[in-house]
């Protein structure tokens, strides 16, 4: 990859966040750029909270083509942009900025990446009962896109108030009754007894705490689709236990790859080499 020529035609893309050292996006995107033979480079930029506005000014001044946006900037970047796409506006968070001749538009491909990962596996969430664990940024993106797709949602969170706020907003926007419950064993058992799909949108089970799981295996059943948004490890304890009871499982890696593929397509106008992107990330994980 380092053999790629840096000419005057190079378009620069990248990711802003803090911390940024562990991001896998540069690896994935540079491999995709190389494979598709486009003159793009992708770089990590550590941008502190207080420097966000200057970083976006810099994007305009330097004519940077695209930036991914990660923690802690996904919400606070919005006032610095010119436009938001429909999803990003509803979700209230942006993970990608596209620079079209000086006009900066914010998108949320976390949401569409999640949906794509489901659809790719032949799972259509319309009218399905979906149990979502967590009420943070990831849950928000997933809840909004599922509600729009016509799923019936139950949101469980350790902090009940945050689940309530999210559920109320969804009920209001989509006119869909959305239940909010405290994340405990009793509520989980009740919600899961009627569920088609379970989504873990908490950080429980993420490296280095790989022995943790948001629920015990006895609550899982073979008819469930279990989607874990955690992608490191690729197979979390939740997914291993779900597989053991015969449930269909989807790793957060699929969501990560698809959000990246959708970003690639926005920046280059080309179809993303999804399989290569997946292989590159798996090599490192
Ligand atoms: P992200 O952008 O990845 O969603 P976040 O916005 O910080 O990150 O949200 C993390 C989610 O994981 C929250 O729903 C959080 O629950 P609280 O709202 O109660 O904090 C959930 N979470 C994190 N650690 C958890 C744990 N040990 N048990 C249960 N839920 C946890």
PDB file of C-alpha atoms and ligand atoms in Angstrom:
ATOM      1  CA  UNK A   1       0.000   0.000   0.000  1.00  0.00           C
ATOM      2  CA  UNK A   2       2.856   2.370   0.814  1.00  0.00           C
ATOM      3  CA  UNK A   3       4.042   1.872  -2.728  1.00  0.00           C
ATOM      4  CA  UNK A   4       1.140   3.956  -3.961  1.00  0.00           C
ATOM      5  CA  UNK A   5       2.271   7.112  -5.698  1.00  0.00           C
ATOM      6  CA  UNK A   6       1.451  10.447  -4.111  1.00  0.00           C
ATOM      7  CA  UNK A   7       0.808  12.754  -7.021  1.00  0.00           C
ATOM      8  CA  UNK A   8      -0.787  16.184  -7.236  1.00  0.00           C
ATOM      9  CA  UNK A   9      -4.103  14.490  -8.014  1.00  0.00           C
ATOM     10  CA  UNK A  10      -4.396  12.738  -4.645  1.00  0.00           C
ATOM     11  CA  UNK A  11      -7.622  13.306  -2.700  1.00  0.00           C
ATOM     12  CA  UNK A  12      -7.234  13.183   1.066  1.00  0.00           C
ATOM     13  CA  UNK A  13      -9.790  11.525   3.334  1.00  0.00           C
ATOM     14  CA  UNK A  14      -9.492  10.568   6.965  1.00  0.00           C
ATOM     15  CA  UNK A  15     -10.981  10.152  10.382  1.00  0.00           C
ATOM     16  CA  UNK A  16     -11.166  12.623  13.268  1.00  0.00           C
ATOM     17  CA  UNK A  17     -11.527  11.480  16.863  1.00  0.00           C
ATOM     18  CA  UNK A  18      -9.777  11.298  20.207  1.00  0.00           C
ATOM     19  CA  UNK A  19      -8.324   8.775  20.924  1.00  0.00           C
ATOM     20  CA  UNK A  20      -7.674   7.580  17.386  1.00  0.00           C
ATOM     21  CA  UNK A  21      -4.707   5.200  17.644  1.00  0.00           C
ATOM     22  CA  UNK A  22      -6.829   2.029  17.569  1.00  0.00           C
ATOM     23  CA  UNK A  23      -9.004   2.859  14.580  1.00  0.00           C
ATOM     24  CA  UNK A  24      -9.172   0.252  11.846  1.00  0.00           C
ATOM     25  CA  UNK A  25     -10.635   2.614   9.282  1.00  0.00           C
ATOM     26  CA  UNK A  26      -7.351   3.745   7.650  1.00  0.00           C
ATOM     27  CA  UNK A  27      -6.372   0.152   6.997  1.00  0.00           C
ATOM     28  CA  UNK A  28      -9.762  -0.728   5.547  1.00  0.00           C
ATOM     29  CA  UNK A  29     -10.127   2.369   3.376  1.00  0.00           C
ATOM     30  CA  UNK A  30      -6.567   2.493   2.047  1.00  0.00           C
ATOM     31  CA  UNK A  31      -6.828  -1.163   1.022  1.00  0.00           C
ATOM     32  CA  UNK A  32     -10.097  -0.376  -0.773  1.00  0.00           C
ATOM     33  CA  UNK A  33      -8.621   2.699  -2.510  1.00  0.00           C
ATOM     34  CA  UNK A  34      -5.650   0.677  -3.679  1.00  0.00           C
ATOM     35  CA  UNK A  35      -7.786  -2.200  -4.906  1.00  0.00           C
ATOM     36  CA  UNK A  36     -10.037   0.120  -6.902  1.00  0.00           C
ATOM     37  CA  UNK A  37      -7.077   2.068  -8.285  1.00  0.00           C
ATOM     38  CA  UNK A  38      -8.307   5.486  -7.145  1.00  0.00           C
ATOM     39  CA  UNK A  39      -5.978   8.329  -6.151  1.00  0.00           C
ATOM     40  CA  UNK A  40      -7.232   8.665  -2.577  1.00  0.00           C
ATOM     41  CA  UNK A  41      -5.403   8.454   0.751  1.00  0.00           C
ATOM     42  CA  UNK A  42      -6.967   7.996   4.181  1.00  0.00           C
ATOM     43  CA  UNK A  43      -5.288   9.317   7.334  1.00  0.00           C
ATOM     44  CA  UNK A  44      -6.062   9.350  11.070  1.00  0.00           C
ATOM     45  CA  UNK A  45      -6.269  12.773  12.726  1.00  0.00           C
ATOM     46  CA  UNK A  46      -6.329  13.071  16.484  1.00  0.00           C
ATOM     47  CA  UNK A  47      -8.583  16.068  17.082  1.00  0.00           C
ATOM     48  CA  UNK A  48      -9.274  17.233  20.623  1.00  0.00           C
ATOM     49  CA  UNK A  49     -12.752  18.382  21.611  1.00  0.00           C
ATOM     50  CA  UNK A  50     -11.831  22.049  21.681  1.00  0.00           C
ATOM     51  CA  UNK A  51     -10.170  21.891  18.241  1.00  0.00           C
ATOM     52  CA  UNK A  52     -13.152  20.445  16.356  1.00  0.00           C
ATOM     53  CA  UNK A  53     -14.232  23.728  14.724  1.00  0.00           C
ATOM     54  CA  UNK A  54     -10.709  24.433  13.542  1.00  0.00           C
ATOM     55  CA  UNK A  55     -10.414  20.900  12.178  1.00  0.00           C
ATOM     56  CA  UNK A  56     -13.556  21.366  10.077  1.00  0.00           C
ATOM     57  CA  UNK A  57     -12.300  24.792   8.914  1.00  0.00           C
ATOM     58  CA  UNK A  58      -9.118  22.962   7.955  1.00  0.00           C
ATOM     59  CA  UNK A  59     -11.116  20.414   5.978  1.00  0.00           C
ATOM     60  CA  UNK A  60     -12.598  23.276   3.929  1.00  0.00           C
ATOM     61  CA  UNK A  61      -9.313  25.166   3.579  1.00  0.00           C
ATOM     62  CA  UNK A  62      -7.311  22.115   2.528  1.00  0.00           C
ATOM     63  CA  UNK A  63     -10.107  20.747   0.323  1.00  0.00           C
ATOM     64  CA  UNK A  64     -10.107  17.400   2.126  1.00  0.00           C
ATOM     65  CA  UNK A  65     -12.639  15.173   0.331  1.00  0.00           C
ATOM     66  CA  UNK A  66     -14.096  13.288   3.266  1.00  0.00           C
ATOM     67  CA  UNK A  67     -13.794  12.711   6.984  1.00  0.00           C
ATOM     68  CA  UNK A  68     -15.160   9.997   9.200  1.00  0.00           C
ATOM     69  CA  UNK A  69     -16.140  11.271  12.598  1.00  0.00           C
ATOM     70  CA  UNK A  70     -15.825   9.230  15.756  1.00  0.00           C
ATOM     71  CA  UNK A  71     -15.869   9.640  19.544  1.00  0.00           C
ATOM     72  CA  UNK A  72     -16.215  12.340  20.922  1.00  0.00           C
ATOM     73  CA  UNK A  73     -17.311  14.388  17.887  1.00  0.00           C
ATOM     74  CA  UNK A  74     -20.316  12.587  16.351  1.00  0.00           C
ATOM     75  CA  UNK A  75     -22.888  15.005  17.757  1.00  0.00           C
ATOM     76  CA  UNK A  76     -20.845  18.183  18.265  1.00  0.00           C
ATOM     77  CA  UNK A  77     -19.649  18.275  14.639  1.00  0.00           C
ATOM     78  CA  UNK A  78     -23.175  19.054  13.365  1.00  0.00           C
ATOM     79  CA  UNK A  79     -23.169  22.875  13.777  1.00  0.00           C
ATOM     80  CA  UNK A  80     -19.970  23.116  11.730  1.00  0.00           C
ATOM     81  CA  UNK A  81     -21.506  21.454   8.638  1.00  0.00           C
ATOM     82  CA  UNK A  82     -23.574  22.976   5.811  1.00  0.00           C
ATOM     83  CA  UNK A  83     -26.109  20.178   5.353  1.00  0.00           C
ATOM     84  CA  UNK A  84     -27.277  16.949   6.928  1.00  0.00           C
ATOM     85  CA  UNK A  85     -28.857  14.008   5.232  1.00  0.00           C
ATOM     86  CA  UNK A  86     -32.269  12.865   6.468  1.00  0.00           C
ATOM     87  CA  UNK A  87     -30.979  10.059   8.707  1.00  0.00           C
ATOM     88  CA  UNK A  88     -28.171  12.054  10.271  1.00  0.00           C
ATOM     89  CA  UNK A  89     -30.637  14.836  11.063  1.00  0.00           C
ATOM     90  CA  UNK A  90     -33.138  12.519  12.707  1.00  0.00           C
ATOM     91  CA  UNK A  91     -30.494  10.575  14.589  1.00  0.00           C
ATOM     92  CA  UNK A  92     -28.712  13.748  15.633  1.00  0.00           C
ATOM     93  CA  UNK A  93     -25.280  12.218  14.956  1.00  0.00           C
ATOM     94  CA  UNK A  94     -22.860  12.147  12.032  1.00  0.00           C
ATOM     95  CA  UNK A  95     -20.140   9.612  11.293  1.00  0.00           C
ATOM     96  CA  UNK A  96     -19.177  10.826   7.825  1.00  0.00           C
ATOM     97  CA  UNK A  97     -18.649  14.206   6.191  1.00  0.00           C
ATOM     98  CA  UNK A  98     -18.489  14.591   2.433  1.00  0.00           C
ATOM     99  CA  UNK A  99     -16.961  17.706   0.850  1.00  0.00           C
ATOM    100  CA  UNK A 100     -18.611  18.483  -2.504  1.00  0.00           C
ATOM    101  CA  UNK A 101     -16.818  21.541  -3.891  1.00  0.00           C
ATOM    102  CA  UNK A 102     -16.792  23.255  -0.529  1.00  0.00           C
ATOM    103  CA  UNK A 103     -20.246  22.137   0.650  1.00  0.00           C
ATOM    104  CA  UNK A 104     -19.936  19.850   3.681  1.00  0.00           C
ATOM    105  CA  UNK A 105     -22.720  17.298   4.162  1.00  0.00           C
ATOM    106  CA  UNK A 106     -23.014  15.028   7.217  1.00  0.00           C
ATOM    107  CA  UNK A 107     -24.256  11.433   6.964  1.00  0.00           C
ATOM    108  CA  UNK A 108     -24.825   8.594   9.395  1.00  0.00           C
ATOM    109  CA  UNK A 109     -23.701   5.379   7.763  1.00  0.00           C
ATOM    110  CA  UNK A 110     -23.628   3.555  11.125  1.00  0.00           C
ATOM    111  CA  UNK A 111     -27.390   3.303  10.792  1.00  0.00           C
ATOM    112  CA  UNK A 112     -27.460   2.267   7.145  1.00  0.00           C
ATOM    113  CA  UNK A 113     -24.475  -0.057   7.721  1.00  0.00           C
ATOM    114  CA  UNK A 114     -26.436  -1.859  10.432  1.00  0.00           C
ATOM    115  CA  UNK A 115     -29.451  -2.294   8.163  1.00  0.00           C
ATOM    116  CA  UNK A 116     -27.293  -3.469   5.276  1.00  0.00           C
ATOM    117  CA  UNK A 117     -25.635  -6.076   7.520  1.00  0.00           C
ATOM    118  CA  UNK A 118     -29.085  -7.471   8.374  1.00  0.00           C
ATOM    119  CA  UNK A 119     -30.402  -7.420   4.815  1.00  0.00           C
ATOM    120  CA  UNK A 120     -27.229  -9.046   3.498  1.00  0.00           C
ATOM    121  CA  UNK A 121     -28.039 -12.037   5.698  1.00  0.00           C
ATOM    122  CA  UNK A 122     -31.573 -12.198   4.373  1.00  0.00           C
ATOM    123  CA  UNK A 123     -33.174 -10.698   7.475  1.00  0.00           C
ATOM    124  CA  UNK A 124     -35.917  -8.146   6.811  1.00  0.00           C
ATOM    125  CA  UNK A 125     -36.735  -6.320  10.078  1.00  0.00           C
ATOM    126  CA  UNK A 126     -40.080  -4.857   8.942  1.00  0.00           C
ATOM    127  CA  UNK A 127     -42.842  -5.713  11.459  1.00  0.00           C
ATOM    128  CA  UNK A 128     -40.355  -7.773  13.483  1.00  0.00           C
ATOM    129  CA  UNK A 129     -40.082  -7.425  17.231  1.00  0.00           C
ATOM    130  CA  UNK A 130     -36.579  -6.179  18.035  1.00  0.00           C
ATOM    131  CA  UNK A 131     -35.054  -5.992  21.511  1.00  0.00           C
ATOM    132  CA  UNK A 132     -32.266  -3.413  21.696  1.00  0.00           C
ATOM    133  CA  UNK A 133     -29.827  -3.271  24.606  1.00  0.00           C
ATOM    134  CA  UNK A 134     -28.322   0.163  25.267  1.00  0.00           C
ATOM    135  CA  UNK A 135     -29.415   3.746  24.670  1.00  0.00           C
ATOM    136  CA  UNK A 136     -26.156   5.449  23.646  1.00  0.00           C
ATOM    137  CA  UNK A 137     -24.973   6.590  20.231  1.00  0.00           C
ATOM    138  CA  UNK A 138     -24.964   3.164  18.575  1.00  0.00           C
ATOM    139  CA  UNK A 139     -28.404   2.303  19.913  1.00  0.00           C
ATOM    140  CA  UNK A 140     -29.779   5.612  18.752  1.00  0.00           C
ATOM    141  CA  UNK A 141     -28.646   5.103  15.161  1.00  0.00           C
ATOM    142  CA  UNK A 142     -29.959   1.521  15.112  1.00  0.00           C
ATOM    143  CA  UNK A 143     -33.262   2.331  16.810  1.00  0.00           C
ATOM    144  CA  UNK A 144     -34.054   5.125  14.352  1.00  0.00           C
ATOM    145  CA  UNK A 145     -33.342   3.123  11.241  1.00  0.00           C
ATOM    146  CA  UNK A 146     -35.278   0.112  12.531  1.00  0.00           C
ATOM    147  CA  UNK A 147     -38.250   2.262  13.485  1.00  0.00           C
ATOM    148  CA  UNK A 148     -38.209   3.795  10.048  1.00  0.00           C
ATOM    149  CA  UNK A 149     -38.083   0.327   8.522  1.00  0.00           C
ATOM    150  CA  UNK A 150     -41.205  -0.620  10.489  1.00  0.00           C
ATOM    151  CA  UNK A 151     -39.805  -2.736  13.347  1.00  0.00           C
ATOM    152  CA  UNK A 152     -41.457  -2.862  16.768  1.00  0.00           C
ATOM    153  CA  UNK A 153     -38.851  -1.933  19.348  1.00  0.00           C
ATOM    154  CA  UNK A 154     -38.206  -2.595  23.004  1.00  0.00           C
ATOM    155  CA  UNK A 155     -35.212  -0.657  24.336  1.00  0.00           C
ATOM    156  CA  UNK A 156     -33.545  -1.826  27.540  1.00  0.00           C
ATOM    157  CA  UNK A 157     -30.835   0.200  29.208  1.00  0.00           C
ATOM    158  CA  UNK A 158     -28.930   0.165  32.505  1.00  0.00           C
ATOM    159  CA  UNK A 159     -29.963   3.802  32.966  1.00  0.00           C
ATOM    160  CA  UNK A 160     -33.715   3.671  32.436  1.00  0.00           C
ATOM    161  CA  UNK A 161     -34.107   7.408  31.778  1.00  0.00           C
ATOM    162  CA  UNK A 162     -31.936   7.289  28.686  1.00  0.00           C
ATOM    163  CA  UNK A 163     -33.994   4.402  27.275  1.00  0.00           C
ATOM    164  CA  UNK A 164     -37.182   6.370  28.000  1.00  0.00           C
ATOM    165  CA  UNK A 165     -35.918   9.476  26.229  1.00  0.00           C
ATOM    166  CA  UNK A 166     -34.966   7.491  23.150  1.00  0.00           C
ATOM    167  CA  UNK A 167     -38.215   5.503  23.109  1.00  0.00           C
ATOM    168  CA  UNK A 168     -40.291   8.683  23.495  1.00  0.00           C
ATOM    169  CA  UNK A 169     -38.527  10.348  20.603  1.00  0.00           C
ATOM    170  CA  UNK A 170     -39.083   7.348  18.373  1.00  0.00           C
ATOM    171  CA  UNK A 171     -42.740   7.043  19.348  1.00  0.00           C
ATOM    172  CA  UNK A 172     -43.164  10.727  18.551  1.00  0.00           C
ATOM    173  CA  UNK A 173     -41.377  10.791  15.184  1.00  0.00           C
ATOM    174  CA  UNK A 174     -42.525   7.458  13.791  1.00  0.00           C
ATOM    175  CA  UNK A 175     -45.900   7.137  15.548  1.00  0.00           C
ATOM    176  CA  UNK A 176     -44.781   3.714  16.728  1.00  0.00           C
ATOM    177  CA  UNK A 177     -45.322   2.527  20.270  1.00  0.00           C
ATOM    178  CA  UNK A 178     -41.808   1.913  21.622  1.00  0.00           C
ATOM    179  CA  UNK A 179     -41.239   0.370  25.021  1.00  0.00           C
ATOM    180  CA  UNK A 180     -38.418   1.375  27.387  1.00  0.00           C
ATOM    181  CA  UNK A 181     -37.325  -0.923  30.201  1.00  0.00           C
ATOM    182  CA  UNK A 182     -34.548  -1.132  32.717  1.00  0.00           C
ATOM    183  CA  UNK A 183     -31.895  -3.640  31.672  1.00  0.00           C
ATOM    184  CA  UNK A 184     -32.388  -6.415  34.215  1.00  0.00           C
ATOM    185  CA  UNK A 185     -32.949 -10.146  34.071  1.00  0.00           C
ATOM    186  CA  UNK A 186     -36.694 -10.101  34.572  1.00  0.00           C
ATOM    187  CA  UNK A 187     -37.331  -7.512  31.866  1.00  0.00           C
ATOM    188  CA  UNK A 188     -34.936  -9.267  29.509  1.00  0.00           C
ATOM    189  CA  UNK A 189     -36.717 -12.595  29.952  1.00  0.00           C
ATOM    190  CA  UNK A 190     -40.081 -10.986  29.271  1.00  0.00           C
ATOM    191  CA  UNK A 191     -38.932  -8.995  26.249  1.00  0.00           C
ATOM    192  CA  UNK A 192     -36.987 -11.874  24.707  1.00  0.00           C
ATOM    193  CA  UNK A 193     -39.857 -14.364  25.026  1.00  0.00           C
ATOM    194  CA  UNK A 194     -41.615 -12.473  22.215  1.00  0.00           C
ATOM    195  CA  UNK A 195     -38.616 -11.224  20.239  1.00  0.00           C
ATOM    196  CA  UNK A 196     -37.425 -12.004  16.711  1.00  0.00           C
ATOM    197  CA  UNK A 197     -34.163 -10.046  16.829  1.00  0.00           C
ATOM    198  CA  UNK A 198     -31.837  -9.101  19.711  1.00  0.00           C
ATOM    199  CA  UNK A 199     -29.310  -6.294  19.235  1.00  0.00           C
ATOM    200  CA  UNK A 200     -26.551  -5.623  21.746  1.00  0.00           C
ATOM    201  CA  UNK A 201     -25.782  -1.914  21.348  1.00  0.00           C
ATOM    202  CA  UNK A 202     -23.980  -1.647  24.694  1.00  0.00           C
ATOM    203  CA  UNK A 203     -20.230  -1.931  24.966  1.00  0.00           C
ATOM    204  CA  UNK A 204     -20.500  -5.022  27.181  1.00  0.00           C
ATOM    205  CA  UNK A 205     -18.226  -7.817  25.923  1.00  0.00           C
ATOM    206  CA  UNK A 206     -15.806  -5.518  24.112  1.00  0.00           C
ATOM    207  CA  UNK A 207     -12.042  -6.143  24.304  1.00  0.00           C
ATOM    208  CA  UNK A 208     -10.430  -6.368  26.853  1.00  0.00           C
ATOM    209  CA  UNK A 209     -13.534  -7.452  28.858  1.00  0.00           C
ATOM    210  CA  UNK A 210     -14.239 -10.373  26.572  1.00  0.00           C
ATOM    211  CA  UNK A 211     -15.656 -12.639  29.304  1.00  0.00           C
ATOM    212  CA  UNK A 212     -18.545 -10.277  29.892  1.00  0.00           C
ATOM    213  CA  UNK A 213     -21.968 -10.625  28.323  1.00  0.00           C
ATOM    214  CA  UNK A 214     -25.114  -8.517  28.638  1.00  0.00           C
ATOM    215  CA  UNK A 215     -27.295 -11.577  29.340  1.00  0.00           C
ATOM    216  CA  UNK A 216     -27.029 -15.195  30.384  1.00  0.00           C
ATOM    217  CA  UNK A 217     -27.302 -17.960  27.792  1.00  0.00           C
ATOM    218  CA  UNK A 218     -30.524 -19.422  29.220  1.00  0.00           C
ATOM    219  CA  UNK A 219     -32.421 -16.375  27.924  1.00  0.00           C
ATOM    220  CA  UNK A 220     -31.431 -17.140  24.332  1.00  0.00           C
ATOM    221  CA  UNK A 221     -33.316 -19.435  21.953  1.00  0.00           C
ATOM    222  CA  UNK A 222     -32.841 -20.939  18.515  1.00  0.00           C
ATOM    223  CA  UNK A 223     -35.468 -18.766  16.824  1.00  0.00           C
ATOM    224  CA  UNK A 224     -33.626 -15.526  17.604  1.00  0.00           C
ATOM    225  CA  UNK A 225     -31.360 -13.493  15.377  1.00  0.00           C
ATOM    226  CA  UNK A 226     -28.614 -12.101  17.635  1.00  0.00           C
ATOM    227  CA  UNK A 227     -26.718  -9.034  16.406  1.00  0.00           C
ATOM    228  CA  UNK A 228     -23.801  -7.788  18.506  1.00  0.00           C
ATOM    229  CA  UNK A 229     -22.535  -4.318  17.549  1.00  0.00           C
ATOM    230  CA  UNK A 230     -19.244  -5.061  19.309  1.00  0.00           C
ATOM    231  CA  UNK A 231     -16.662  -6.084  16.679  1.00  0.00           C
ATOM    232  CA  UNK A 232     -13.588  -6.657  18.785  1.00  0.00           C
ATOM    233  CA  UNK A 233     -13.623  -9.608  19.380  1.00  0.00           C
ATOM    234  CA  UNK A 234     -15.389 -10.633  16.155  1.00  0.00           C
ATOM    235  CA  UNK A 235     -17.126 -13.413  18.121  1.00  0.00           C
ATOM    236  CA  UNK A 236     -18.160 -12.028  21.469  1.00  0.00           C
ATOM    237  CA  UNK A 237     -19.244 -14.273  24.316  1.00  0.00           C
ATOM    238  CA  UNK A 238     -22.851 -13.331  23.483  1.00  0.00           C
ATOM    239  CA  UNK A 239     -22.439 -14.548  19.909  1.00  0.00           C
ATOM    240  CA  UNK A 240     -20.667 -17.760  20.946  1.00  0.00           C
ATOM    241  CA  UNK A 241     -23.493 -18.580  23.361  1.00  0.00           C
ATOM    242  CA  UNK A 242     -26.181 -17.621  20.846  1.00  0.00           C
ATOM    243  CA  UNK A 243     -24.597 -19.887  18.254  1.00  0.00           C
ATOM    244  CA  UNK A 244     -24.508 -22.721  20.795  1.00  0.00           C
ATOM    245  CA  UNK A 245     -28.309 -22.601  21.197  1.00  0.00           C
ATOM    246  CA  UNK A 246     -28.772 -22.536  17.424  1.00  0.00           C
ATOM    247  CA  UNK A 247     -29.585 -18.839  17.006  1.00  0.00           C
ATOM    248  CA  UNK A 248     -28.530 -16.965  13.876  1.00  0.00           C
ATOM    249  CA  UNK A 249     -25.706 -14.555  14.722  1.00  0.00           C
ATOM    250  CA  UNK A 250     -24.315 -11.388  13.135  1.00  0.00           C
ATOM    251  CA  UNK A 251     -21.087  -9.721  14.248  1.00  0.00           C
ATOM    252  CA  UNK A 252     -20.550  -5.990  14.655  1.00  0.00           C
ATOM    253  CA  UNK A 253     -17.763  -6.473  12.147  1.00  0.00           C
ATOM    254  CA  UNK A 254     -20.414  -6.673   9.403  1.00  0.00           C
ATOM    255  CA  UNK A 255     -21.853  -3.340  10.512  1.00  0.00           C
ATOM    256  CA  UNK A 256     -18.374  -1.794  10.637  1.00  0.00           C
ATOM    257  CA  UNK A 257     -17.544  -3.032   7.141  1.00  0.00           C
ATOM    258  CA  UNK A 258     -20.857  -1.885   5.668  1.00  0.00           C
ATOM    259  CA  UNK A 259     -20.685   1.562   7.211  1.00  0.00           C
ATOM    260  CA  UNK A 260     -17.209   1.821   5.660  1.00  0.00           C
ATOM    261  CA  UNK A 261     -18.436   0.523   2.305  1.00  0.00           C
ATOM    262  CA  UNK A 262     -21.198   3.130   2.201  1.00  0.00           C
ATOM    263  CA  UNK A 263     -18.667   5.840   3.064  1.00  0.00           C
ATOM    264  CA  UNK A 264     -16.346   4.641   0.297  1.00  0.00           C
ATOM    265  CA  UNK A 265     -19.189   4.885  -2.205  1.00  0.00           C
ATOM    266  CA  UNK A 266     -20.051   8.429  -1.140  1.00  0.00           C
ATOM    267  CA  UNK A 267     -16.453   9.612  -1.446  1.00  0.00           C
ATOM    268  CA  UNK A 268     -15.461   7.881  -4.678  1.00  0.00           C
ATOM    269  CA  UNK A 269     -18.756   7.240  -6.468  1.00  0.00           C
ATOM    270  CA  UNK A 270     -17.578   3.627  -6.938  1.00  0.00           C
ATOM    271  CA  UNK A 271     -18.924   0.370  -5.556  1.00  0.00           C
ATOM    272  CA  UNK A 272     -16.878  -0.681  -2.532  1.00  0.00           C
ATOM    273  CA  UNK A 273     -14.815  -3.911  -2.586  1.00  0.00           C
ATOM    274  CA  UNK A 274     -16.649  -5.200   0.496  1.00  0.00           C
ATOM    275  CA  UNK A 275     -14.996  -8.628   0.704  1.00  0.00           C
ATOM    276  CA  UNK A 276     -11.492  -7.181   0.524  1.00  0.00           C
ATOM    277  CA  UNK A 277     -12.344  -4.630   3.221  1.00  0.00           C
ATOM    278  CA  UNK A 278     -13.603  -7.440   5.443  1.00  0.00           C
ATOM    279  CA  UNK A 279     -10.481  -9.552   4.860  1.00  0.00           C
ATOM    280  CA  UNK A 280      -8.174  -6.636   5.691  1.00  0.00           C
ATOM    281  CA  UNK A 281      -9.884  -5.972   9.014  1.00  0.00           C
ATOM    282  CA  UNK A 282     -10.130  -9.651   9.972  1.00  0.00           C
ATOM    283  CA  UNK A 283      -6.368 -10.018   9.422  1.00  0.00           C
ATOM    284  CA  UNK A 284      -5.740  -7.540  12.223  1.00  0.00           C
ATOM    285  CA  UNK A 285      -8.503  -8.670  14.562  1.00  0.00           C
TER     286      UNK A 285
HETATM  287  P1  LIG B   1     -21.892   4.079  21.915  1.00  0.00           P
HETATM  288  O1  LIG B   1     -21.700   5.317  21.077  1.00  0.00           O
HETATM  289  O2  LIG B   1     -20.956   2.965  21.575  1.00  0.00           O
HETATM  290  O3  LIG B   1     -23.326   3.631  21.946  1.00  0.00           O
HETATM  291  P2  LIG B   1     -22.237   5.270  24.506  1.00  0.00           P
HETATM  292  O4  LIG B   1     -23.054   6.354  23.875  1.00  0.00           O
HETATM  293  O5  LIG B   1     -21.238   5.625  25.539  1.00  0.00           O
HETATM  294  O6  LIG B   1     -21.442   4.480  23.394  1.00  0.00           O
HETATM  295  O7  LIG B   1     -23.252   4.167  25.087  1.00  0.00           O
HETATM  296  C1  LIG B   1     -22.831   3.009  25.740  1.00  0.00           C
HETATM  297  C2  LIG B   1     -24.042   2.151  26.075  1.00  0.00           C
HETATM  298  O8  LIG B   1     -23.588   0.960  26.726  1.00  0.00           O
HETATM  299  C3  LIG B   1     -25.004   2.808  27.058  1.00  0.00           C
HETATM  300  O9  LIG B   1     -26.323   2.395  26.778  1.00  0.00           O
HETATM  301  C4  LIG B   1     -24.537   2.257  28.410  1.00  0.00           C
HETATM  302  O10 LIG B   1     -25.540   2.237  29.426  1.00  0.00           O
HETATM  303  P3  LIG B   1     -25.798   3.551  30.365  1.00  0.00           P
HETATM  304  O11 LIG B   1     -26.620   4.480  29.526  1.00  0.00           O
HETATM  305  O12 LIG B   1     -26.506   3.035  31.535  1.00  0.00           O
HETATM  306  O13 LIG B   1     -24.429   4.096  30.678  1.00  0.00           O
HETATM  307  C5  LIG B   1     -24.204   0.834  28.003  1.00  0.00           C
HETATM  308  N1  LIG B   1     -23.265   0.189  28.930  1.00  0.00           N
HETATM  309  C6  LIG B   1     -21.936   0.427  29.075  1.00  0.00           C
HETATM  310  N2  LIG B   1     -21.401  -0.384  30.016  1.00  0.00           N
HETATM  311  C7  LIG B   1     -22.428  -1.155  30.490  1.00  0.00           C
HETATM  312  C8  LIG B   1     -22.525  -2.200  31.470  1.00  0.00           C
HETATM  313  N3  LIG B   1     -21.448  -2.619  32.160  1.00  0.00           N
HETATM  314  N4  LIG B   1     -23.732  -2.754  31.678  1.00  0.00           N
HETATM  315  C9  LIG B   1     -24.830  -2.356  30.992  1.00  0.00           C
HETATM  316  N5  LIG B   1     -24.804  -1.380  30.053  1.00  0.00           N
HETATM  317  C10 LIG B   1     -23.621  -0.783  29.797  1.00  0.00           C
END
